[in-house]
XYZ file of C-alpha atoms in Angstrom:
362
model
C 8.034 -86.775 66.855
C 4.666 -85.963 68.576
C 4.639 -82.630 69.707
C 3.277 -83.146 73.476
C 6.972 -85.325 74.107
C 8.765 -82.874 72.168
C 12.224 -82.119 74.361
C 15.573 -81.064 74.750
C 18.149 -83.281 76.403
C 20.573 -82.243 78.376
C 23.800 -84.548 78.941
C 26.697 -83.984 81.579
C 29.989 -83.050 81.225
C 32.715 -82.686 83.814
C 35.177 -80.232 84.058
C 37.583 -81.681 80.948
C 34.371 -81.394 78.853
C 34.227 -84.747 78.797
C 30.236 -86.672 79.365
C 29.796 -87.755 82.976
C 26.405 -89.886 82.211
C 24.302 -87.249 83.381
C 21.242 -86.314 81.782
C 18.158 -84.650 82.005
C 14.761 -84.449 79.532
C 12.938 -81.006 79.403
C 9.926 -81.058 77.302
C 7.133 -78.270 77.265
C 10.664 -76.217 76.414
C 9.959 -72.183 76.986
C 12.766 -69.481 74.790
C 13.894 -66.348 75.361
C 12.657 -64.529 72.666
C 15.552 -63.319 70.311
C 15.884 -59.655 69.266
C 16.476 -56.921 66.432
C 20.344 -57.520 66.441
C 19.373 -61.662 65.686
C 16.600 -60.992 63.167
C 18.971 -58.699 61.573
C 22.024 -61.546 60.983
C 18.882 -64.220 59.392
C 19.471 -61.827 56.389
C 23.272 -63.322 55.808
C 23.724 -65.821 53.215
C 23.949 -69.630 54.299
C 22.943 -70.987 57.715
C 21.995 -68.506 60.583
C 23.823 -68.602 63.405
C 21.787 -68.394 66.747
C 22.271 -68.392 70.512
C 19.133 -69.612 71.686
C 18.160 -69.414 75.742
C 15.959 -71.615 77.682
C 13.735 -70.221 80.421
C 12.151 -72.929 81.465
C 10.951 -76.877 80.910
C 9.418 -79.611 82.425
C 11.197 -82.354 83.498
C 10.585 -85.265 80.996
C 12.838 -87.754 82.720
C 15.822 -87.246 84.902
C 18.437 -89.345 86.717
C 18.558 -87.263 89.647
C 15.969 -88.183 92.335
C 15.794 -84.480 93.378
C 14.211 -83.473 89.933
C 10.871 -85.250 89.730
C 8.936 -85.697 85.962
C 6.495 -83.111 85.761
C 8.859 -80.583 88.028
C 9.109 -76.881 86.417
C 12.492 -75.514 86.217
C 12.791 -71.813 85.630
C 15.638 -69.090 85.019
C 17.872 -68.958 82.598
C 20.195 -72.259 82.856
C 20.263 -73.218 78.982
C 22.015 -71.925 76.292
C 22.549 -73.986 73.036
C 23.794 -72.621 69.150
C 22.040 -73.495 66.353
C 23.191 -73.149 62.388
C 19.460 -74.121 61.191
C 18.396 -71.898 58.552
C 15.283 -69.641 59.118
C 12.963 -69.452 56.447
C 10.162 -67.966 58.332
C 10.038 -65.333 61.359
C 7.592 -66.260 64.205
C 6.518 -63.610 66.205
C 6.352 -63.780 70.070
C 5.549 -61.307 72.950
C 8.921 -59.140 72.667
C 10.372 -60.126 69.716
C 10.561 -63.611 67.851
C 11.683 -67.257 67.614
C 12.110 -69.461 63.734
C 9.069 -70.833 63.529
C 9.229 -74.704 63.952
C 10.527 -73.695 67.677
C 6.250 -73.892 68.211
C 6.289 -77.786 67.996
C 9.094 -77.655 70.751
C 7.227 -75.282 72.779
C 3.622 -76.157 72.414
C 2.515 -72.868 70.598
C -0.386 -72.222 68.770
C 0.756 -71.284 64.923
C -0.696 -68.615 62.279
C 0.482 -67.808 59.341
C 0.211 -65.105 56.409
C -0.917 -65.987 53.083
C 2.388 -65.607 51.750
C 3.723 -67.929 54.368
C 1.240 -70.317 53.436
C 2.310 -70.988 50.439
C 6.007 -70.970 51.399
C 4.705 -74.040 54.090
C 3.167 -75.842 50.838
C 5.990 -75.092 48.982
C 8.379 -77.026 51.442
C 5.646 -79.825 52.387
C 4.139 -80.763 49.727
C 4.458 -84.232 48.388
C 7.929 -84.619 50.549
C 8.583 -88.204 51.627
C 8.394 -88.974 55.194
C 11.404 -87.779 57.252
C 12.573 -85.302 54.855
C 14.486 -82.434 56.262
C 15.966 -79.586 54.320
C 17.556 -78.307 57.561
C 15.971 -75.505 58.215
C 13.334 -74.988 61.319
C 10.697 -75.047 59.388
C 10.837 -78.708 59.009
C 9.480 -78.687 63.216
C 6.273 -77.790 61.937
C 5.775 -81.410 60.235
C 5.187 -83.065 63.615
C 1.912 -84.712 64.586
C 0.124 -82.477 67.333
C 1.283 -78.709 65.855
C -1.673 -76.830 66.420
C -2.321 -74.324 63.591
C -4.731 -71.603 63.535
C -6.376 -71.034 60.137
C -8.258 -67.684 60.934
C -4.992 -65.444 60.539
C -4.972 -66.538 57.086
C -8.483 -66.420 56.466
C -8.880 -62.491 57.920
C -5.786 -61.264 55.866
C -7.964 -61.733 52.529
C -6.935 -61.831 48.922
C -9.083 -58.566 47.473
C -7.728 -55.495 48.420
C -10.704 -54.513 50.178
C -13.458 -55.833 52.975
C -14.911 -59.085 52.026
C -18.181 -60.384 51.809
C -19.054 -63.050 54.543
C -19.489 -65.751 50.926
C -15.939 -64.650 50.128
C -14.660 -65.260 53.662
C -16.061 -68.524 53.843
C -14.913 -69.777 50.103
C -10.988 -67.980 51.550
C -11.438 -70.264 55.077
C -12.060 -73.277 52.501
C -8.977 -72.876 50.364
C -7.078 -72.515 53.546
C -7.856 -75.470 55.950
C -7.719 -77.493 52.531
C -4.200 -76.867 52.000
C -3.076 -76.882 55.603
C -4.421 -80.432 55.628
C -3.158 -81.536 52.849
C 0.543 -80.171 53.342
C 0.393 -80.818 57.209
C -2.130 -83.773 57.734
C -0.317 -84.046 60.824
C -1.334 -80.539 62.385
C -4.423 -79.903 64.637
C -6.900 -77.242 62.926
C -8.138 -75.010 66.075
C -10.912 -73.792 66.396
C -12.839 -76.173 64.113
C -14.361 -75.788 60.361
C -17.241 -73.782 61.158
C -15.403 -72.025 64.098
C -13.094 -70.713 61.916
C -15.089 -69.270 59.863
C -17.858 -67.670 62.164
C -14.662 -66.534 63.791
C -13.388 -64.730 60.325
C -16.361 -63.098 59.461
C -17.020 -61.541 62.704
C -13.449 -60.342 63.117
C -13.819 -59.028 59.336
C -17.336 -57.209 60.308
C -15.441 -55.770 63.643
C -12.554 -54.343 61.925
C -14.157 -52.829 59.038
C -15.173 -49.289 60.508
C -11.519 -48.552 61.783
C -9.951 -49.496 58.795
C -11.926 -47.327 56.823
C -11.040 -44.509 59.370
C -6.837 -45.855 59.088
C -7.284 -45.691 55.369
C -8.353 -41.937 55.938
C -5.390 -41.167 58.288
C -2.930 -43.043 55.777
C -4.054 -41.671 52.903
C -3.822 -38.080 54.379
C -0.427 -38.787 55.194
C 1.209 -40.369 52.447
C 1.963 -37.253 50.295
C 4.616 -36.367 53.087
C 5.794 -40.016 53.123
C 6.611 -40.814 49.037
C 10.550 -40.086 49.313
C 12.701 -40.797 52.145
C 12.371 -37.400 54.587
C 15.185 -35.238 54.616
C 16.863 -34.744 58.041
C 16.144 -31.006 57.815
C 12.639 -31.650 57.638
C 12.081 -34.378 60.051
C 10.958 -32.491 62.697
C 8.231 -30.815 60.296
C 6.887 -33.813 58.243
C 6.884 -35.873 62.189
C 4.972 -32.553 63.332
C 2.214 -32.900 60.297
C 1.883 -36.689 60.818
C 1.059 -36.273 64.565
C -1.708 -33.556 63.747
C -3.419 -35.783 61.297
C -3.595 -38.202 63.403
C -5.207 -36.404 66.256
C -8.020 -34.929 63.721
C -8.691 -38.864 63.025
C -10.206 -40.306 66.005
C -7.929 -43.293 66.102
C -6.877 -44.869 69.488
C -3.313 -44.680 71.131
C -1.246 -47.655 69.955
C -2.411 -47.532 66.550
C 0.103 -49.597 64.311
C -0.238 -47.107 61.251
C 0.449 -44.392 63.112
C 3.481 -45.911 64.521
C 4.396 -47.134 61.268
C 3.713 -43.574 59.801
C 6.263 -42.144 62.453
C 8.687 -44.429 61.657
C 9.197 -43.901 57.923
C 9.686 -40.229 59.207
C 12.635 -40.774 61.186
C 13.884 -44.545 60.959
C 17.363 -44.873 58.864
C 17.243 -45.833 55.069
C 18.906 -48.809 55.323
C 16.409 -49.749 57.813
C 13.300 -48.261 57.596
C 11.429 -50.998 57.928
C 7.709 -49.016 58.070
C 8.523 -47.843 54.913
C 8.677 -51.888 53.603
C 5.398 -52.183 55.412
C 3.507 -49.172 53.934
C 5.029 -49.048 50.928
C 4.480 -45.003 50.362
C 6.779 -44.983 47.025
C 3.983 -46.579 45.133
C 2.466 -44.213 42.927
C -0.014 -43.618 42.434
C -0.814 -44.787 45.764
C -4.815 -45.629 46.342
C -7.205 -46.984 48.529
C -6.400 -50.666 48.027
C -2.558 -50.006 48.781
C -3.817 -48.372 51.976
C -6.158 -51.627 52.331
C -3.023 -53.399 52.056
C -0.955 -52.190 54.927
C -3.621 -52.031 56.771
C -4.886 -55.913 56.319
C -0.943 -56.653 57.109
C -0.831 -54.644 60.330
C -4.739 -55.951 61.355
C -2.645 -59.454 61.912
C -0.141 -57.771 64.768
C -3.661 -56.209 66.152
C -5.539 -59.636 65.864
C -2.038 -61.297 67.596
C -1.997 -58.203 70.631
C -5.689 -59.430 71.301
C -4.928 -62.866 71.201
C -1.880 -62.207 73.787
C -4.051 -59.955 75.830
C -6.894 -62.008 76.022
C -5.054 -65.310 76.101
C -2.027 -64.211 78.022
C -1.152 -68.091 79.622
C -1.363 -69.436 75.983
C 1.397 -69.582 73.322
C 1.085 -68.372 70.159
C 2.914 -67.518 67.423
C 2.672 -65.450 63.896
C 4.672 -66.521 61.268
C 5.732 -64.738 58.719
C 8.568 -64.461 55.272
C 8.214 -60.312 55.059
C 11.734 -59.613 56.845
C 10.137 -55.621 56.951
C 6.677 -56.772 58.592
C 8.744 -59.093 60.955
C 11.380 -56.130 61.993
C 8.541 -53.757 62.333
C 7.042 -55.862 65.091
C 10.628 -56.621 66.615
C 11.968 -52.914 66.897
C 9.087 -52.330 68.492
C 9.540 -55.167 70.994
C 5.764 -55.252 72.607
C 4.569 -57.042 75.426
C 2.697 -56.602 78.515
C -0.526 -56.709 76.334
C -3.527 -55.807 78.295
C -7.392 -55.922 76.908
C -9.186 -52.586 77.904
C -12.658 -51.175 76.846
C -10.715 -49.055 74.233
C -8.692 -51.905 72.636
C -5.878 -53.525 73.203
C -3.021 -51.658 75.132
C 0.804 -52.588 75.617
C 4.322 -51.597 76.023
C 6.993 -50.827 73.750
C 10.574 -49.420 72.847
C 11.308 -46.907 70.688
C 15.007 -47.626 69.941
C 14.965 -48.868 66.674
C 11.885 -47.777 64.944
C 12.186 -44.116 66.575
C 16.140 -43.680 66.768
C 17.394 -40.303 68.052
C 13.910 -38.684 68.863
C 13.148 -36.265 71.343
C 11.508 -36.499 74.634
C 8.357 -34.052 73.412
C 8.810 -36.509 70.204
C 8.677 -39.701 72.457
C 5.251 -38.405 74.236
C 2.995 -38.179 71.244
C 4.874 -41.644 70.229
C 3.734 -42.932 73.736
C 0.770 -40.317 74.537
């Protein structure tokens, strides 16, 4: 199925339910991104059950002579249930989609390396055709267009690279994206890619060093789930660190930090991202967050700087995909200090105040 005819058809019924002949093609198919409450039901055993909406498509083919190929049609007029499985999370502007929605939709893929190897896991040396029915199994159509350099940047070694080990990293993964999905478009090219890594690796490296102070400094209060009675004082001591470190507004650590402070047990999902309860916990674990988080900050920039262009993130860490979805960002905008957006509060920050909410939102 080649990804630029990829579509949804839409057949006629009458009022007895019954099909009236009717039909219309939509390809270039945009979703309404799904929410918290949906990631949340992916975690039930067997198929997941989803209502997904259409926003829009383009007219494929149509046998009404008002509705032209190549004619947008927009609003929310499509609603169709799925019991697919959903082995990966992508993430979207807002929230997320399963991941082999980006061959129906055009979007630009990344993965983690974790969901790497869950993508050679299901690919590799499958016959032709093969479908386990889950939505991963989208991605194995020609045209997907996959960028390597989310992979690449996320790194194996628990601290900064060198550029040599960024470029032997960018090797290993184009090799086994083409071989698992010879199919797929590589973009940007080889040596693209790998300029690309090592100058977002060089970029990064000065404020991760200065998140790996803030996190360390802030982990002591963060090792055991924080008692209600103390919320108010371990959010209090959070805050203050983070105002003697220098770090810009919207920092994902410090939102993360805030989080584990506040956000239920049964789903604190900051704490599955930071991981405080390792002890002893040491600059590499801090690395480790941090490199995870770096790929939401890569994917802002990408959706500020690229806002007409679809991309998603996919990943198998149900914590690292709630984290983004609580938050539900969008509106990303590219400024001379970074990369600003909005945001909700409701499931990450349940039940805070409104003095709480400003140094949330500053």
């Amino acid at each position: 199925m080649n990804v630029q005819h990829t579509v949804l058809i839409y057949r006629g019924t009458d009022e007895d339910d019954v099909p009236n002949g009717r039909e219309v093609v939509l390809g270039n198919v945009d979703f309404e991104p799904l929410g918290y409450a949906d990631l949340l039901g992916t975690q039930s055993k067997g198929p997941t059950k989803l209502s997904l909406r259409v926003r829009s498509g383009v007219v494929v083919a149509c046998d009404d002579p008002g509705l032209k190929p190549g004619t947008r049609i927009n609003g929310d007029f499509g609603e169709f249930t799925t019991h697919l499985t959903v082995k990966t999370i992508g993430l979207v502007p807002g929230g997320w989609l399963p991941s082999g929605l980006a061959a129906l939709t055009g979007a630009t893929v990344g993965f983690d390396l974790c969901t790497l190897a869950t993508v050679k896991k299901a690919f590799k040396g499958r016959s032709e055709g093969a479908s386990d029915k889950d939505f991963l199994d989208f991605l194995n159509s020609p045209g997907v267009r996959i960028n390597p350099l989310f992979s690449i940047i996320e790194g194996t070694l628990q601290r900064a690279p060198t550029d040599a080990e960024v470029r032997a990293l960018a090797h290993r993964v184009r090799g086994t994206l083409q071989a698992v999905l010879p199919r797929a478009v590589l973009v940007p090219g080889s040596e693209e890619s790998v300029e690309g890594a090592i100058g977002l690796a060089q970029e990064s490296a000065a404020g991760i060093e200065r998140e790996r102070a803030f996190l360390l400094s802030v982990i002591p209060l963060l090792r055991k789930p924080v008692a209600e009675a103390r919320k108010g004082e371990v959010w209090a001591a959070v805050v203050d660190a983070f105002q003697k470190s220098d770090l810009s507004r919207r920092t994902l650590s410090f939102f993360a930090a805030l989080s584990c402070v506040v956000a239920p047990q049964g789903r604190n999902h900051a704490r599955g991202v930071l991981k405080p309860g390792t002890h002893p916990y040491g600059p590499k674990d801090a690395y480790n967050a941090l490199a995870d988080l770096r790929q939401l900050v890569l994917l802002s920039n990408a959706y500020a700087l690229y806002p007409d262009d679809r991309i998603m993130y996919c990943t198998d860490d149900f914590n690292f995909a709630a984290f983004w979805v609580g938050l539900e960002p969008r509106n990303f905008v590219r400024t001379d200090a970074g990369t600003t957006f909005d945001f909700t509060g409701n499931h990450l920050f349940p039940g805070i105040s409104e003095d709480q909410w400003r140094d949330v939102a500053g």
